[in-house]
Coordinates of C-alpha atoms in Angstrom, one line a residue:
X1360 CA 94.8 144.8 136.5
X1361 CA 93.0 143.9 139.9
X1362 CA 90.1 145.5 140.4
X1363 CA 89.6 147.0 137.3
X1364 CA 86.5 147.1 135.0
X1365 CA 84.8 149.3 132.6
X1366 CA 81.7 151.0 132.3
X1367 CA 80.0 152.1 129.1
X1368 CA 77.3 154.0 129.3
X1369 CA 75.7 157.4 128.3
X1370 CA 76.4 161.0 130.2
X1371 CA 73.8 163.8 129.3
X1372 CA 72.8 161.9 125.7
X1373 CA 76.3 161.6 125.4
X1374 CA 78.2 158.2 124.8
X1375 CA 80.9 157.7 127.9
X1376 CA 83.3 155.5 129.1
X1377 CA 84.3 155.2 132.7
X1378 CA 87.3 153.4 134.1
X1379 CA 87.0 152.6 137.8
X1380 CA 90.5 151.1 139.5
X1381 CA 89.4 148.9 142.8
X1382 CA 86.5 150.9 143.8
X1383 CA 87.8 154.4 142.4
X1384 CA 87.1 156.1 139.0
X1385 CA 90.6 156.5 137.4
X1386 CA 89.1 157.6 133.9
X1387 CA 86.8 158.8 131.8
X1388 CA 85.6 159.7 128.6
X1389 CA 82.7 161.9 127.0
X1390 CA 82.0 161.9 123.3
X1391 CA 82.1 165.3 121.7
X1392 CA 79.4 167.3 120.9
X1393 CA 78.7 167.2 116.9
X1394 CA 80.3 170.7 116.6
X1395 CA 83.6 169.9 118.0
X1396 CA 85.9 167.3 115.9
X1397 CA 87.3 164.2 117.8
X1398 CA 91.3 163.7 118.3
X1399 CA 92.3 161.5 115.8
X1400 CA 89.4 162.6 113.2
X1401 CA 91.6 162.6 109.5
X1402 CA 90.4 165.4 107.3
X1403 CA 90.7 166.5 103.9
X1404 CA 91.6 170.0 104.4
X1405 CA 92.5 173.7 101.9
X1406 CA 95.6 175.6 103.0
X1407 CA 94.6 178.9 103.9
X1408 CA 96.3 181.9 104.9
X1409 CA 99.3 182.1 107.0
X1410 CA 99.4 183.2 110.3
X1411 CA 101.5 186.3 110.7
X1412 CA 104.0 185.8 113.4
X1413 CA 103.4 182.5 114.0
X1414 CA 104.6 180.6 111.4
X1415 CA 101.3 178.3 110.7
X1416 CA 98.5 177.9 108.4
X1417 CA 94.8 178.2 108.6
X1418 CA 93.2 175.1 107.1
X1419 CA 89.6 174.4 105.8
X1420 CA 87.9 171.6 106.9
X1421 CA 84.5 171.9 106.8
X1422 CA 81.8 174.6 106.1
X1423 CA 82.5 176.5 109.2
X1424 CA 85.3 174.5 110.6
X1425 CA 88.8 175.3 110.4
X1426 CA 92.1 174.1 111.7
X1427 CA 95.4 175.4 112.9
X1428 CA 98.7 173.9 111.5
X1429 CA 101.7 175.3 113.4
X1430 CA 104.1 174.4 110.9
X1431 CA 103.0 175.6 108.0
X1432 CA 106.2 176.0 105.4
X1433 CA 106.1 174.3 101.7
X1434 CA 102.2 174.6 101.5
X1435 CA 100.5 176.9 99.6
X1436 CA 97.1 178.7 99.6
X1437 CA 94.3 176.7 98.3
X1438 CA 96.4 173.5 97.8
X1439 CA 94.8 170.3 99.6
X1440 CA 96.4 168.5 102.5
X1441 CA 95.6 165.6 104.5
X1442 CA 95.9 166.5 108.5
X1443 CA 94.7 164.9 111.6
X1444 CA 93.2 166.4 114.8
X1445 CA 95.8 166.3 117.4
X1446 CA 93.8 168.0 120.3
X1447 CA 91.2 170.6 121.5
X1448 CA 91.1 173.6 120.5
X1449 CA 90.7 177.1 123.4
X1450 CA 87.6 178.8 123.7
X1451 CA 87.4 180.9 120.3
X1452 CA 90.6 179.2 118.5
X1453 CA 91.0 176.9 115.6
X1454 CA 91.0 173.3 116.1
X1455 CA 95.1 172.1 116.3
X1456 CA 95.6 169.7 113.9
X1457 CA 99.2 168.0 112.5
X1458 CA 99.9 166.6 108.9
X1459 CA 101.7 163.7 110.8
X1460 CA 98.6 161.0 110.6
X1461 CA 98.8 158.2 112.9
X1462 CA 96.5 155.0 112.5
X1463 CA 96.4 153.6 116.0
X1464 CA 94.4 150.8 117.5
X1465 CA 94.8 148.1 120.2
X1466 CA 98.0 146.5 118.9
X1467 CA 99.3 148.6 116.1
X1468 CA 100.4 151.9 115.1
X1469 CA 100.6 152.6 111.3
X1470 CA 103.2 155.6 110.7
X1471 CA 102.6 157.3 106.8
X1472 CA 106.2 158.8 105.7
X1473 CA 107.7 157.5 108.7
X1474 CA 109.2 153.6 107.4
X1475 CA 110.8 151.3 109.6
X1476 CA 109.8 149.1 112.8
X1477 CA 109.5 149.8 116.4
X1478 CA 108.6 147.9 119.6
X1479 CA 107.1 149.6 122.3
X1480 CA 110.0 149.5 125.2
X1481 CA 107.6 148.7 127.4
X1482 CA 108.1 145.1 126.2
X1483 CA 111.3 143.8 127.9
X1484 CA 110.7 139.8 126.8
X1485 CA 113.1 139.3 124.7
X1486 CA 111.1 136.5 123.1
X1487 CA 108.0 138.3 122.9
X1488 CA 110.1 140.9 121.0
X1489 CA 111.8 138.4 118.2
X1490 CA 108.2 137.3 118.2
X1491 CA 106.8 140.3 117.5
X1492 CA 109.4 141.1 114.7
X1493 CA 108.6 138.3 113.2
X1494 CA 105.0 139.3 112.8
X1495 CA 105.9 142.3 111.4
X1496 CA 108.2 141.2 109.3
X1497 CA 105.3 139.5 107.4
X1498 CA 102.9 141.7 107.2
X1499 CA 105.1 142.9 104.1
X1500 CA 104.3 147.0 104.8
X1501 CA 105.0 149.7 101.9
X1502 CA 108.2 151.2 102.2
X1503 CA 106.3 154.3 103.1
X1504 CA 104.2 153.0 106.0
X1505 CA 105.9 152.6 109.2
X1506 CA 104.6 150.3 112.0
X1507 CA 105.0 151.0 115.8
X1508 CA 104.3 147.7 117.9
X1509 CA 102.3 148.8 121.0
X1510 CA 102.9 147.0 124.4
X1511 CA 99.2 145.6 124.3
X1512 CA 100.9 143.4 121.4
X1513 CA 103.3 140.9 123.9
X1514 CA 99.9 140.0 125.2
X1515 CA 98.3 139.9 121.7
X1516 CA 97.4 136.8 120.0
X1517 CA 99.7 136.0 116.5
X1518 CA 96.8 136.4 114.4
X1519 CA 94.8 138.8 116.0
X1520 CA 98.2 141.1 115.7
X1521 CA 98.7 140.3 112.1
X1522 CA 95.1 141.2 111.5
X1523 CA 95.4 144.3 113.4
X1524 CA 98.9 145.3 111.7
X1525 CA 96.8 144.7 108.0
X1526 CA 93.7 146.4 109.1
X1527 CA 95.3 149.5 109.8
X1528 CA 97.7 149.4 106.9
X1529 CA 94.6 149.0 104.7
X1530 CA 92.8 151.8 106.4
X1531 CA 96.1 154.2 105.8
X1532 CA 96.4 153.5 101.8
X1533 CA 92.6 154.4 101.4
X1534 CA 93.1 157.4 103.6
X1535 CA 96.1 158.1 101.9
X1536 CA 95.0 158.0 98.0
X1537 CA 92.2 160.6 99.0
X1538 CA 94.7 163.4 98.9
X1539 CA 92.7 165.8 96.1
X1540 CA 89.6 167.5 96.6
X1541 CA 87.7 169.6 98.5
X1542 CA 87.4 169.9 102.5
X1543 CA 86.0 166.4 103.3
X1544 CA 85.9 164.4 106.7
X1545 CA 87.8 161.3 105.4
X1546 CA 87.9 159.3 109.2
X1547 CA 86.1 160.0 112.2
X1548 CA 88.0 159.9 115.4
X1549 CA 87.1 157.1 117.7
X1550 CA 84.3 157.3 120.3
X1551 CA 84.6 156.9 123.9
X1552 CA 83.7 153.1 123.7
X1553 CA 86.4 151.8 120.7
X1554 CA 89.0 154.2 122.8
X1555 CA 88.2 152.2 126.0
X1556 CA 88.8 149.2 123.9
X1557 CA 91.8 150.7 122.3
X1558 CA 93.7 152.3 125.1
X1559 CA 92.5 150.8 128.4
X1560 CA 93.7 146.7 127.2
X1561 CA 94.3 145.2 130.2
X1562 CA 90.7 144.7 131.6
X1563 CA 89.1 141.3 130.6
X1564 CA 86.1 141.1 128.5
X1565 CA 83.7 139.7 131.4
X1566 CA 85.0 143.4 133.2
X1567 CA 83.1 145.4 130.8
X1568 CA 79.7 146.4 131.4
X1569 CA 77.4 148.4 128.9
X1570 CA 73.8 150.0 129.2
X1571 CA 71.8 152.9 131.1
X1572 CA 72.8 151.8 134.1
X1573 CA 76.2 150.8 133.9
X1574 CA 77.4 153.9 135.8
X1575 CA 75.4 152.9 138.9
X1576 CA 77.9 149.9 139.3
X1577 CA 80.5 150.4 141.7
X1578 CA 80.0 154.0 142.7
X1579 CA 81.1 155.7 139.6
X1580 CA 77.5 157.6 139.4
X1581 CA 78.4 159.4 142.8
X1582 CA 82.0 159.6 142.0
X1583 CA 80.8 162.0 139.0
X1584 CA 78.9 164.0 140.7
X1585 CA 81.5 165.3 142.8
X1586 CA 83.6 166.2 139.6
X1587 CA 81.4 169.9 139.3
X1588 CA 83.5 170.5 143.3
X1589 CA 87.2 171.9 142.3
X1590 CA 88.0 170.1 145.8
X1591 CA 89.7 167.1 145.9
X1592 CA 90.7 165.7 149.3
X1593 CA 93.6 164.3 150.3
X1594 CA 94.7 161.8 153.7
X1595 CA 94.7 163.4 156.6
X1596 CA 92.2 166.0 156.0
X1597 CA 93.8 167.7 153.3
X1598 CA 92.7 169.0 150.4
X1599 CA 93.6 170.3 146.9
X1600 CA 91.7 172.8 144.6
X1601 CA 91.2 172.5 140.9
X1602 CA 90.2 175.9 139.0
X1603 CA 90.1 176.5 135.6
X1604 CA 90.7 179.6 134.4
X1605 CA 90.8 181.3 130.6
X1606 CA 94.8 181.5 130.6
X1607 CA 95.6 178.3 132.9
X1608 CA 94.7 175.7 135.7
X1609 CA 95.2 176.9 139.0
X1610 CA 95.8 173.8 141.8
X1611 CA 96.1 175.1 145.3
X1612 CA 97.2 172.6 147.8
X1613 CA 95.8 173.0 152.0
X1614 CA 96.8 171.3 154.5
X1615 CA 93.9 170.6 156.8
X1616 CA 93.9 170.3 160.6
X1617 CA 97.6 169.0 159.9
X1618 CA 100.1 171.3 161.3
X1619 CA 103.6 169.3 162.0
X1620 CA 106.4 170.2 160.6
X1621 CA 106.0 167.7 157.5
X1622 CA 102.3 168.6 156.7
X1623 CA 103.4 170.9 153.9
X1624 CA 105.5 168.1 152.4
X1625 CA 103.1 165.6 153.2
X1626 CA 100.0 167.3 151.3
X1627 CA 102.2 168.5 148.4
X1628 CA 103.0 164.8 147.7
X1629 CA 99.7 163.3 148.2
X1630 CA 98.6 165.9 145.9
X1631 CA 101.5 165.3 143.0
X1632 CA 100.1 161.3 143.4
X1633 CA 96.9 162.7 143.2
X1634 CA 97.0 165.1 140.2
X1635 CA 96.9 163.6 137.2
X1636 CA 94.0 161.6 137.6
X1637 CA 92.0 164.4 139.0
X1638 CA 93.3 166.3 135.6
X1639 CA 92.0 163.8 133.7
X1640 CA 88.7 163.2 135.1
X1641 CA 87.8 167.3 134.5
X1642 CA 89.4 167.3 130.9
X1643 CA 91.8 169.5 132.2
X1644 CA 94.9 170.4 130.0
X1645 CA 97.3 173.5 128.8
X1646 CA 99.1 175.3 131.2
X1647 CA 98.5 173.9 135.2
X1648 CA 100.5 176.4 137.9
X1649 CA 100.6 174.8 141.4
X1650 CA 100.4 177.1 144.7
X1651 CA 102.0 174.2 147.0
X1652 CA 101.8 174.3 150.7
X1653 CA 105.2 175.2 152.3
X1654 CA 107.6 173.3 152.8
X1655 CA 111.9 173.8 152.6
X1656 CA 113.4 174.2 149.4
X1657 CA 115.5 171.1 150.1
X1658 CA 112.2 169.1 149.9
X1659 CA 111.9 170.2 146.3
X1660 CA 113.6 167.4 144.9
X1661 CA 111.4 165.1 146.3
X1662 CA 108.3 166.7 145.5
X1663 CA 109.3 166.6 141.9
X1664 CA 110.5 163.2 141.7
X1665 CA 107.4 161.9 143.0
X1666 CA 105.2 164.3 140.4
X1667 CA 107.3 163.3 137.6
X1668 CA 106.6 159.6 138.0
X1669 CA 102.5 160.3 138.3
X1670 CA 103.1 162.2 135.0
X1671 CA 104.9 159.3 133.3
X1672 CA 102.4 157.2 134.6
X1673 CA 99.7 159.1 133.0
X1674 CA 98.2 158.5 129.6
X1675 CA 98.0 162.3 128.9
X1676 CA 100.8 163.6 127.4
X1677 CA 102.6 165.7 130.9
X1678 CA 105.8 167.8 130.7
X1679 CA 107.0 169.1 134.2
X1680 CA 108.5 172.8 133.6
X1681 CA 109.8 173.9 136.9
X1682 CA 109.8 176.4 139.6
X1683 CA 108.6 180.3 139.2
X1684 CA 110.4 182.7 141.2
X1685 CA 107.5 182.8 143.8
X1686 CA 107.6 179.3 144.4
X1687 CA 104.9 177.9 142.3
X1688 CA 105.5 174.7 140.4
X1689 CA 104.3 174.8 136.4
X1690 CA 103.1 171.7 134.0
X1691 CA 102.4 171.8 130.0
X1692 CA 99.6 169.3 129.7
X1693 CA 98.0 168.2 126.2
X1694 CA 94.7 169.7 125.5
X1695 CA 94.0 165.6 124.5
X1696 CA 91.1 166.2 126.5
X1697 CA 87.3 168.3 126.3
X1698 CA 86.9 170.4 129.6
X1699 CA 84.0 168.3 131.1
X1700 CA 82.1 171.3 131.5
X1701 CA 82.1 172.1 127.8
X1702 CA 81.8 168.2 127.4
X1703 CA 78.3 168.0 129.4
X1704 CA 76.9 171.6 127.8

């Protein structure tokens, strides 16, 4: 991508990785403090008791650390089960977690009780796809491995594909045989830097920058500070506010000194282009309810067409829900993220 490069540096003792997009910060990550388990982080866990009226399972992890499975039917209490972190957990609540583990990295997706071989669609080549397949195809997997192909691979060298596909087959058979025993931390989730090498694949190498001052490249340092302000601006002198509260995000969208006609429209779809990066950069996931700036209903459809694809576009998980009956738009975001206040506590 033009203009892109990434920054790896340190936040309040804290490893991070920033993403800046021709001149902007588009992403960012903050290591967790040692209390809180990474996403991804595999864990030997005890079934515990069920929760009434919801259908899940509380699960040991560690000496003080526990987990909440949703589903929770066929397990029994006391019996050992391999889960992985699939998010953050709300002030007070158990960490989620899913018995669906998933060995990711840059090219390759290893899927446990899931066989068979996919190709990310993103990869339309049909060449690069029978190429791909081929690759796969020799790697030889278990019958009880899956493998998903992610779009990073068209770009991927042959062998450093193969390697990848074998690495992280390797990594799931050890995980896998460690399926007895007591609560035990089997794979750590990945820090901010392997994610930035992981997920953000299409900056060169000579784009990377690392050490205490990495931040002070390009503007990101002063483009952090400004994340503590729930205002975001938008063209023409808009703006849009980001608040957090316990039970959701509340965005409220102004429209300046603007007052045509359009302004309403105008700020709502800056803002909808605008959201999920400023969601990302703050952490920010669960419910989001957005108090727009008027505009006619027969704008609507716009408004949403233009959110959806910022959503798609995002690498945080983003459903679009609809409209309340008082006019408010309403998102379910995955809690993928730490709040960056709790992040920088």
């Amino acid at each position: 991508m033009k203009g892109c490069q990434i920054l790896i540096s340190q936040i309040n003792g804290r490893m991070a990785a920033a993403r800046m997009v021709d001149g902007q910060l588009d992403d960012l990550l903050i290591d967790t403090p040692d209390h809180i388990p990474r996403p991804g982080a595999i864990y030997r866990g005890t079934v515990g008791r069920p929760m009434k009226g919801q259908g899940g399972r509380i699960i040991t992890l560690t000496d003080g650390t526990n987990g909440f499975l949703r589903q929770g039917h066929g397990l029994s209490e006391g019996q050992a089960v391999l889960i992985q972190v699939s998010g953050f957990a709300e002030g007070g609540k158990a960490v989620p977690v899913t018995p669906r583990l998933l060995f990711k990295s840059r090219y390759a997706i290893i899927t446990p009780d899931a066989p068979g071989l996919n190709i990310s669609r993103a990869i339309k080549d049909e060449e690069a796809r029978v190429r791909l397949k081929e690759i796969a195809h020799a790697a030889e997997l278990p019958d009880h491995l899956g493998l998903i192909l992610r779009s990073a691979a068209e770009m991927g060298d042959d062998d450093a594909v193969a390697d990848d596909i074998a690495e992280m087959a390797g990594l799931a058979a050890a995980i896998l045989a460690e399926d007895k025993g007591a609560p035990e931390l089997l794979l750590d989730g990945p820090t901010p830097d392997l994610l930035a090498w992981r997920e953000w694949v299409d900056v060169a190498d000579h784009n990377v920058l690392q050490g205490d001052q990495a931040f002070d490249h390009g503007g990101a340092a002063e483009r952090l500070e400004t994340l503590s302000d729930p205002r975001e601006p938008l063209p023409e002198g808009g703006c849009f506010y980001v608040e957090p509260t316990r039970a959701l995000v509340a965005i409220d969208v102004n429209t300046g000194p603007d007052t045509s006609p359009a302004a309403g429209l105008k700020a709502n779809i800056a803002t909808a282009r605008a959201l999920p990066r400023a969601l990302r950069l703050r952490g920010l996931g669960g419910q989001i309810v957005l108090d727009l700036a008027p505009m006619p209903k027969k704008e609507r459809h716009t408004f949403e067409q233009v959110l959806r694809a910022a959503c798609r576009a995002c690498p945080v998980e983003t459903t679009p829900v609809g409209w309340t009956p008082m006019g408010h738009f309403e998102l379910q975001r995955k809690r993928e993220r730490l709040p960056l206040d709790e992040a920088l506590s």
